[in-house]
Short mmCIF file of C-alpha atoms in Angstrom, two decimals:
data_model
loop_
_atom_site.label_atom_id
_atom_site.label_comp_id
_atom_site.label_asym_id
_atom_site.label_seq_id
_atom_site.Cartn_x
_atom_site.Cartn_y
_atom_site.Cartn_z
CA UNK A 1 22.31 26.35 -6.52
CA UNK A 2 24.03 28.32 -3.92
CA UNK A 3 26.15 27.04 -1.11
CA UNK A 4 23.40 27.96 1.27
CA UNK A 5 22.16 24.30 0.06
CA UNK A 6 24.98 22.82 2.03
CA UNK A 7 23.93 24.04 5.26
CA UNK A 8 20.53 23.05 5.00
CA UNK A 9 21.02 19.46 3.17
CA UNK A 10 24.96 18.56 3.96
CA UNK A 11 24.01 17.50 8.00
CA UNK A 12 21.99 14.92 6.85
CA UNK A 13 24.83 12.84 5.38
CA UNK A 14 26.56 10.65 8.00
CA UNK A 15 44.81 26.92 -33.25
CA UNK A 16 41.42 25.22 -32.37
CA UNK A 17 41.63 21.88 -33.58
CA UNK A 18 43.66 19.59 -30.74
CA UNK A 19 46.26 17.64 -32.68
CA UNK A 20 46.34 15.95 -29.12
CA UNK A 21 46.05 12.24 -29.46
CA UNK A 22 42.91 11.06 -27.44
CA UNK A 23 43.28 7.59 -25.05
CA UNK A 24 40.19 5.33 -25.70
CA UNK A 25 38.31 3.40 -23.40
CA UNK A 26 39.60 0.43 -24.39
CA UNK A 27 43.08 1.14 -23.42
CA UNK A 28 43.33 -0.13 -20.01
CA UNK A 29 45.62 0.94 -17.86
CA UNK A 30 47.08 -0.32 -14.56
CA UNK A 31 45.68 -3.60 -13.81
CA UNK A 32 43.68 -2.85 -10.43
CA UNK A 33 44.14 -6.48 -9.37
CA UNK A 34 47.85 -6.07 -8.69
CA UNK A 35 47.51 -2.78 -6.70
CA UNK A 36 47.25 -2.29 -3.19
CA UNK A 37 43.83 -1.33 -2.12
CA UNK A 38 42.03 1.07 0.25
CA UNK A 39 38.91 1.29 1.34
CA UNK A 40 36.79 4.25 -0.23
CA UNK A 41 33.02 5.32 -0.41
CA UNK A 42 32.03 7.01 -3.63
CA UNK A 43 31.98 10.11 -3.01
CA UNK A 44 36.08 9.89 -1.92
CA UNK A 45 36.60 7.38 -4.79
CA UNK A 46 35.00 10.47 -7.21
CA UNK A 47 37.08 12.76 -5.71
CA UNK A 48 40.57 10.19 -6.09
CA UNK A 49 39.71 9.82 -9.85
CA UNK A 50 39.22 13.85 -10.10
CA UNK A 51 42.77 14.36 -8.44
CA UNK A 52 44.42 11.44 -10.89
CA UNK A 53 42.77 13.59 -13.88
CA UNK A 54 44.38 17.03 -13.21
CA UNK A 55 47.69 15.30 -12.08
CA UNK A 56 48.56 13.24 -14.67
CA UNK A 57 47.10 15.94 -17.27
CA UNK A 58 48.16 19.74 -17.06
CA UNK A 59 45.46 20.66 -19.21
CA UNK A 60 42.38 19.11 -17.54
CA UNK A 61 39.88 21.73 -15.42
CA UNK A 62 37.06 21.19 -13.17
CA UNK A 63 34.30 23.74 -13.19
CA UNK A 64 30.49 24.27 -11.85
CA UNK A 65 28.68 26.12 -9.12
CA UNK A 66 30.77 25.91 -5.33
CA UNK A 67 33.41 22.92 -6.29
CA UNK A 68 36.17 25.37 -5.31
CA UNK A 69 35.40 24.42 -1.73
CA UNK A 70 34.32 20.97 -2.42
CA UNK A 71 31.07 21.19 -3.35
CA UNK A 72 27.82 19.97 -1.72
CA UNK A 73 28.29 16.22 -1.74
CA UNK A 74 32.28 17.54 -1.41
CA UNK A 75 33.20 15.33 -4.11
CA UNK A 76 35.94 18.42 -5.24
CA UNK A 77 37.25 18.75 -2.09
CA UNK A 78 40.87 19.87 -1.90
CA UNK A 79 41.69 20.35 -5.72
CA UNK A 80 41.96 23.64 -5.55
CA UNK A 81 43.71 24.01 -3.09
CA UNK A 82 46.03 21.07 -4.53
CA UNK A 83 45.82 22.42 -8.25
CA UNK A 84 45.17 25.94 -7.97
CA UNK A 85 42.26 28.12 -8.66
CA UNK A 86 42.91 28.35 -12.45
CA UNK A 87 42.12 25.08 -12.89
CA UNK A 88 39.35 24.43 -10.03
CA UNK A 89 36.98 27.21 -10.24
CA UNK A 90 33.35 27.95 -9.42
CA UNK A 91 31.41 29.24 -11.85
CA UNK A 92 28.04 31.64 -12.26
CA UNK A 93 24.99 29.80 -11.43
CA UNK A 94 24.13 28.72 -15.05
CA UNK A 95 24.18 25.56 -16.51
CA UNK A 96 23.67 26.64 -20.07
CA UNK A 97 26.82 28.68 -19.23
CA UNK A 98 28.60 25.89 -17.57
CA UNK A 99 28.42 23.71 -20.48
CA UNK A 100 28.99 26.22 -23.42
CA UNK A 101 32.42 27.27 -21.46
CA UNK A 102 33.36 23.58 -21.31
CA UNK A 103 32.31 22.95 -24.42
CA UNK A 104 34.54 25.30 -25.88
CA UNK A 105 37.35 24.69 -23.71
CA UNK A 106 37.34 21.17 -25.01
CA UNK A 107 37.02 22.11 -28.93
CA UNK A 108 40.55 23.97 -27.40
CA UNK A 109 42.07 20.25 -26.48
CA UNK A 110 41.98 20.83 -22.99
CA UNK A 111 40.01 18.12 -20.42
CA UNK A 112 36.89 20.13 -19.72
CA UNK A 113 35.05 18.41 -16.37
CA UNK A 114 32.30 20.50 -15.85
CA UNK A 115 29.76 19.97 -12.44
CA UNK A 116 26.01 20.36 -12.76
CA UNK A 117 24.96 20.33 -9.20
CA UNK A 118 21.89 18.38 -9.60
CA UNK A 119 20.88 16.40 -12.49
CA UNK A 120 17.43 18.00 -11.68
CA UNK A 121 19.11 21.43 -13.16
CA UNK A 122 20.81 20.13 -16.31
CA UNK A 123 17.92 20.62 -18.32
CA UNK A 124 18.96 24.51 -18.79
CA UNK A 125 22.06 23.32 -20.75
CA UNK A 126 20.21 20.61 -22.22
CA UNK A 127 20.47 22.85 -25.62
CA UNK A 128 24.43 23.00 -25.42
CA UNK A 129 24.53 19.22 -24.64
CA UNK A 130 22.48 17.77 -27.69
CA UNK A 131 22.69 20.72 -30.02
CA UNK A 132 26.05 21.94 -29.76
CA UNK A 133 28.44 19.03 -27.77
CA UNK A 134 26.22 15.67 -29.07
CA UNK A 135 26.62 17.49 -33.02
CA UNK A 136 30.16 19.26 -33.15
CA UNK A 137 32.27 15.98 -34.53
CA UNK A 138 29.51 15.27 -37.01
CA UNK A 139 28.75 18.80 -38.27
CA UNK A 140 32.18 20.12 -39.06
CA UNK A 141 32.96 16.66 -41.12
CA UNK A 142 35.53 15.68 -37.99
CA UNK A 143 37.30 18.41 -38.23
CA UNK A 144 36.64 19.71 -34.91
CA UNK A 145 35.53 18.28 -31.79
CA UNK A 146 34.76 18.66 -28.04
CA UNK A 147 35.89 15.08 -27.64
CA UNK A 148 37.35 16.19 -24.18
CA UNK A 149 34.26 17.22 -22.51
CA UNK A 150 32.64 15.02 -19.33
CA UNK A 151 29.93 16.18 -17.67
CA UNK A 152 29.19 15.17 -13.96
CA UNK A 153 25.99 15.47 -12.32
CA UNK A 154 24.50 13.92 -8.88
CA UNK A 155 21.46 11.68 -9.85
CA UNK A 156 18.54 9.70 -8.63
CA UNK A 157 17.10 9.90 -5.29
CA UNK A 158 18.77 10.95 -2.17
CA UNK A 159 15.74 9.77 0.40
CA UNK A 160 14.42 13.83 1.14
CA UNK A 161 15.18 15.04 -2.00
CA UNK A 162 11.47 15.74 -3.31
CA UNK A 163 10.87 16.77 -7.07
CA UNK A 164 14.14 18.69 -7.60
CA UNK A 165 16.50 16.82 -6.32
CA UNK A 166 15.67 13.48 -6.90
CA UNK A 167 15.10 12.88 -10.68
CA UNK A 168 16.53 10.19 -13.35
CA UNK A 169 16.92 12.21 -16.43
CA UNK A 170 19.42 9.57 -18.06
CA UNK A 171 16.89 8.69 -20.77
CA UNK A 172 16.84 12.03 -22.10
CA UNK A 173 20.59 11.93 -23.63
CA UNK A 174 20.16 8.55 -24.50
CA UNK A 175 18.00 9.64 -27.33
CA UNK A 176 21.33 11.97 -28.58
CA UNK A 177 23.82 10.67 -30.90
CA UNK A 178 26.69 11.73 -30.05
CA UNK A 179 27.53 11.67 -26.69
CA UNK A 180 27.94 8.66 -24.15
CA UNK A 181 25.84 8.17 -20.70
CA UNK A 182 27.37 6.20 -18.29
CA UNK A 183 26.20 5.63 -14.29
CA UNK A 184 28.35 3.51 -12.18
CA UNK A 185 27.22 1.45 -8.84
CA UNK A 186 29.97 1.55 -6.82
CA UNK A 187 33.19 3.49 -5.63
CA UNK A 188 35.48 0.99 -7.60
CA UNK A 189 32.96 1.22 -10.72
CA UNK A 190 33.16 5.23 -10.06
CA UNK A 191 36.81 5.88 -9.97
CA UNK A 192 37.44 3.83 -13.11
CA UNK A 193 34.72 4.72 -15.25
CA UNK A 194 35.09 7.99 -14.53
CA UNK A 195 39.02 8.28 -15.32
CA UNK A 196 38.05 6.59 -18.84
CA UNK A 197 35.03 8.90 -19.20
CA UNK A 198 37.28 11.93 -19.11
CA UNK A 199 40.21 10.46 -21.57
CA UNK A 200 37.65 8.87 -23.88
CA UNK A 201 37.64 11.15 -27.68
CA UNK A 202 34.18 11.64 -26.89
CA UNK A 203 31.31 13.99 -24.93
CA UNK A 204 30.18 12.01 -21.95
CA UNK A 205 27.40 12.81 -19.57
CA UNK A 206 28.57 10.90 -16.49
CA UNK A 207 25.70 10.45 -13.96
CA UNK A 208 26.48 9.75 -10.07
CA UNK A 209 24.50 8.04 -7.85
CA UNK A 210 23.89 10.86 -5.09
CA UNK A 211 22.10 8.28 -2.46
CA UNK A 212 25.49 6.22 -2.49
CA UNK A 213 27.98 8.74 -1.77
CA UNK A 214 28.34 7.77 1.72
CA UNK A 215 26.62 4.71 1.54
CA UNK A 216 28.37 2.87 -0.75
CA UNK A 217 32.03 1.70 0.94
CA UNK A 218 34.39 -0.40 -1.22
CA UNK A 219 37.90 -1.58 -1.69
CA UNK A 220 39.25 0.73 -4.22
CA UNK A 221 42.65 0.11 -5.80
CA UNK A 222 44.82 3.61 -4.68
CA UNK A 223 46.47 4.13 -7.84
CA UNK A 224 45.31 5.17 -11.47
CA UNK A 225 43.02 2.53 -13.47
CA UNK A 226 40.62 2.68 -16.03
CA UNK A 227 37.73 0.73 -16.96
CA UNK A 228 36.13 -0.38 -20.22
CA UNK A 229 32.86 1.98 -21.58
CA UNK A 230 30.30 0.08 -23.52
CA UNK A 231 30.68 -3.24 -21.19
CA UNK A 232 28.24 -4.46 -19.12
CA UNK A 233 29.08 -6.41 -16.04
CA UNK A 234 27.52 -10.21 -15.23
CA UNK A 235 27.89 -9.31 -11.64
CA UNK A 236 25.52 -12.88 -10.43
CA UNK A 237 25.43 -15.91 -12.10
CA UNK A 238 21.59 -17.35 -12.96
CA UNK A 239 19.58 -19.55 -14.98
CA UNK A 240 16.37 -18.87 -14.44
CA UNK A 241 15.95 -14.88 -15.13
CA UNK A 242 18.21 -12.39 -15.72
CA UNK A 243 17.62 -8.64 -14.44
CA UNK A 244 19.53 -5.67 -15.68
CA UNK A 245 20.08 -2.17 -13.89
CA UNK A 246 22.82 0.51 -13.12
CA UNK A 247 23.20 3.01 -10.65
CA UNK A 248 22.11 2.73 -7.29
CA UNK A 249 19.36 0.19 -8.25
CA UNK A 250 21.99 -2.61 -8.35
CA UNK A 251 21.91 -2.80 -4.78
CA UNK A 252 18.67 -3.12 -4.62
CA UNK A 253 17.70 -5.25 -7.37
CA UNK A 254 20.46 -8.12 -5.61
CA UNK A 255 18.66 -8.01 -2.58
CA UNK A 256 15.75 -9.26 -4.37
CA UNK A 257 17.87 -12.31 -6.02
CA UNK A 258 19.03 -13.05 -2.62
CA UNK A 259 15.08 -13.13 -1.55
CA UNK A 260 14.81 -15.64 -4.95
CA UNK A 261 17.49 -17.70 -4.17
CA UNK A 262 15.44 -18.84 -0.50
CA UNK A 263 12.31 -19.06 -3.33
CA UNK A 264 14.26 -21.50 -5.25
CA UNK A 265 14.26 -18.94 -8.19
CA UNK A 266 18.07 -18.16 -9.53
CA UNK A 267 18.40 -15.00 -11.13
CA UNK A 268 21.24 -13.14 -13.19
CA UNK A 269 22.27 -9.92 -12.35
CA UNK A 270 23.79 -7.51 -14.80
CA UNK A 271 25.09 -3.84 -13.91
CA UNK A 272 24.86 -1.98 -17.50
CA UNK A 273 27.41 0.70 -16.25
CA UNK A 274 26.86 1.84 -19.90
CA UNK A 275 23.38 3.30 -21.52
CA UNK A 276 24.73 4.37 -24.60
CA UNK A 277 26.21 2.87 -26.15
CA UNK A 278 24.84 0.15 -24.50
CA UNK A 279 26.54 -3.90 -24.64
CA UNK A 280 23.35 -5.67 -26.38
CA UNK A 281 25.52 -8.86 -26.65
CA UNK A 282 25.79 -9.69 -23.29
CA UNK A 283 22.35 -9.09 -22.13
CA UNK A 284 21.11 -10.90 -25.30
CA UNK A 285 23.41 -14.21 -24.22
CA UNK A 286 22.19 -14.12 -20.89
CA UNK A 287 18.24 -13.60 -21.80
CA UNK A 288 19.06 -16.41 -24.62
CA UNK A 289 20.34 -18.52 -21.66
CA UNK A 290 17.65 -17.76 -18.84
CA UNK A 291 14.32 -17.34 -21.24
CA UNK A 292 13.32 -13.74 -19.17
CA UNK A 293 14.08 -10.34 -18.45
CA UNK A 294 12.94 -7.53 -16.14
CA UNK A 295 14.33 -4.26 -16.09
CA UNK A 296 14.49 -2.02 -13.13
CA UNK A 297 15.19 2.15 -12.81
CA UNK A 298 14.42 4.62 -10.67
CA UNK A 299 13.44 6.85 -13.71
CA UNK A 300 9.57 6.70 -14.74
CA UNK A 301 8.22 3.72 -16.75
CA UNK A 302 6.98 5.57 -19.61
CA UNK A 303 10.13 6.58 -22.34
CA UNK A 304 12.78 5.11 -19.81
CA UNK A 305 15.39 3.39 -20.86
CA UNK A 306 14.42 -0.02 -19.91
CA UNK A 307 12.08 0.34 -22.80
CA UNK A 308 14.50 0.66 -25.12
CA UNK A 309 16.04 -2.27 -23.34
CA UNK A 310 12.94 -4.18 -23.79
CA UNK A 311 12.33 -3.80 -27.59
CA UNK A 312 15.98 -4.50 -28.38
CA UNK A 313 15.66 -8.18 -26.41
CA UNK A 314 12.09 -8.67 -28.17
CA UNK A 315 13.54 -8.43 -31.53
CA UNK A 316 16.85 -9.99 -30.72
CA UNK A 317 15.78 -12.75 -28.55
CA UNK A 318 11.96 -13.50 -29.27
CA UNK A 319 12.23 -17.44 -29.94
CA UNK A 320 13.81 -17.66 -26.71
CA UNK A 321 11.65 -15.24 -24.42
CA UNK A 322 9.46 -17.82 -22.27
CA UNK A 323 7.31 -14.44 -20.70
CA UNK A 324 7.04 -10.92 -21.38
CA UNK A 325 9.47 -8.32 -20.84
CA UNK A 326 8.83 -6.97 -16.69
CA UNK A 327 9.31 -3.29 -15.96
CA UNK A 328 10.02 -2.57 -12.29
CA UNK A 329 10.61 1.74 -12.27
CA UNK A 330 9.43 5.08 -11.07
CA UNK A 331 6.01 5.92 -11.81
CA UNK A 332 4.54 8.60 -13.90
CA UNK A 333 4.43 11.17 -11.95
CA UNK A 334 6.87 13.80 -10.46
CA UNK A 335 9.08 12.53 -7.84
CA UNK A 336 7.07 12.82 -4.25
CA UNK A 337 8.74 14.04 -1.09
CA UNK A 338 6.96 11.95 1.69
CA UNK A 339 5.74 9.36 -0.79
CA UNK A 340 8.77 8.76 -2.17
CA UNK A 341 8.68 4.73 -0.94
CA UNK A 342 5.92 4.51 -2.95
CA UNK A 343 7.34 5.77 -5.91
CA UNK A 344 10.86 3.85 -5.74
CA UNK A 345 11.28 0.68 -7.31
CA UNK A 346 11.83 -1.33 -3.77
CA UNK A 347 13.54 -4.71 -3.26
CA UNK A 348 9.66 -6.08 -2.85
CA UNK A 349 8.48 -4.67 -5.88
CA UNK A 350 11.16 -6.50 -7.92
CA UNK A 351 11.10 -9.50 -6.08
CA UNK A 352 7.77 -9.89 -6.89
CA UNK A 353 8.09 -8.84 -10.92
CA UNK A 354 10.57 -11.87 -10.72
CA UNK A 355 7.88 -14.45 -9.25
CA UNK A 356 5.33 -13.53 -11.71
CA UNK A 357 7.66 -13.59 -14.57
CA UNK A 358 9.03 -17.05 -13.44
CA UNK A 359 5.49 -18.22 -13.24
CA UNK A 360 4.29 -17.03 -15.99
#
């Protein structure tokens, strides 16, 4: 995607095996309660977590198409110019490219952050990422790896984005062993998931929320932290239903247990943060507690991950469930341009899946 995307699109915003020892994501660092705070959106709380990474580690790039000038939601903006344009580079306009580099530059023990512009235009390098990055620990017996490698992409819709700039592809790579998918909701969630994303030993495909970027505002703690993969967040307390999302659909999907609450109905709200692999134990104690479930994505119904959800609670939890599994997502079709609010998975639509599930 060239930079001439900017113009039209950025107005509308108001030896080869590393002997390196790998930081996990369960090493925590910096409690962010005892740090002094600033308020960030997530776009600037991105770029803060991409600044901490090449500081604090000489060996960690950032690559992809136009992120030497900051790139079209500007979430690069200023690292090269910080770190230098051996370390901040654009690259050719080729994903499959973009993620074969990186890949290799990780199986090197570097930090490889690579950029796809637009989720929408990862599926050229979808090869490298489940063939080649997903398989590279398990086919050479551990003795190699590309443990360092994070991919970032721009996800979901954006409100004009129409069929190519708009899509959900998460489900795709949650299908790979392998590699680890993680979306967060907020510019707090962003800046720490992402700093553990690129020091976890492991390929990550690390999806952002485009449509929050300036949206989302947030009191982000200023220095380095880091927080858990694999744990998903109780972010409401309920006892009547509990609902389950990531991404920008959190915001959403608590409007509609605000529009409960007046109904009498108290639900329980829980921000994955994590698809895979994804914290089964704390959705399964909350369904256990609150008898229901509904899912809600922006991605189509049909193979998303909320089915996957779905079967996992039905065998898990099946004594307790007092009414089928709800659904609230995309439809089956391509992403629309001016029908788009049909198509999204609106604050109505799940406040209405949570009636009829309550009532059931």
């Amino acid at each position: 995607m060239s930079s001439n995307y900017v113009k039209r699109f950025g107005g509308r915003w108001v030896s080869l095996v590393s002997h390196r020892p790998f930081s996990t994501s369960s090493s925590i660092q910096k409690d962010p309660s005892h740090q002094s705070f600033k308020s960030l959106n997530l776009f600037s709380a991105i770029n803060q977590a991409l600044h901490i990474a090449l500081e604090s580690d000489p060996r960690a790039y950032v690559f992809g198409e136009d992120v030497s000038f900051g790139g079209v939601f500007r979430c690069t903006t200023g690292l090269a110019d910080r770190f230098g344009k051996s370390r901040v580079f654009n690259t050719p306009l080729c994903e499959q490219g973009i993620i074969g580099f990186g890949i290799g530059l990780a199986a090197m023990g570097n930090r490889a952050i690579a950029e796809i512009q637009f989720a929408d235009y990862i599926y050229p390098a979808f090869d490298q990422i489940v063939n080649e990055a997903a398989k590279f620990r398990y086919r050479s017996g551990n003795q190699f790896n590309c443990g360092g490698l994070t991919i970032r992409a721009p996800y979901g819709a954006v409100g004009h984005g129409g069929h190519y700039h708009s899509q959900s592809p998460e489900a795709f790579f949650c299908h790979v062993p392998g590699i680890k998918v993680v979306i967060p909701r907020s510019p707090r969630q962003a800046k720490g998931l992402l700093l553990s994303c690129i020091r976890d030993p492991n390929p990550i495909v690390f999806f952002e929320p485009k449509w929050l970027y300036r949206l989302a505002v947030e009191e982000v703690p200023h220095d380095e932290y880091m927080l858990p993969l694999s744990e998903a967040e109780v972010i409401r307390q309920g006892s009547d239903i509990t609902l389950v999302g990531w991404g920008a659909q959190l915001s959403i999907m608590e409007q509609a247990c605000l529009d409960a609450e007046k109904e009498g109905i108290s639900c329980e709200l829980i921000d994955l943060k994590t698809l895979i692999p994804w914290d089964k134990e704390t959705v399964e104690a909350s369904v256990k507690k609150t008898g229901r479930l509904l899912i809600s994505h922006e991605a189509p119904v049909t193979g998303g991950f909320g089915a996957e959800i779905s079967a996992s609670i039905v065998e898990r939890c099946f004594s307790r469930l007092e009414a089928p599994v709800a659904r609230v997502c995309g439809l089956d079709t391509p992403f629309p341009l001016v029908f788009e609010p049909f198509y999204m998975p609106n604050k109505n639509k799940i406040l209405n899946a949570i009636k009829s599930t309550v009532d059931y």
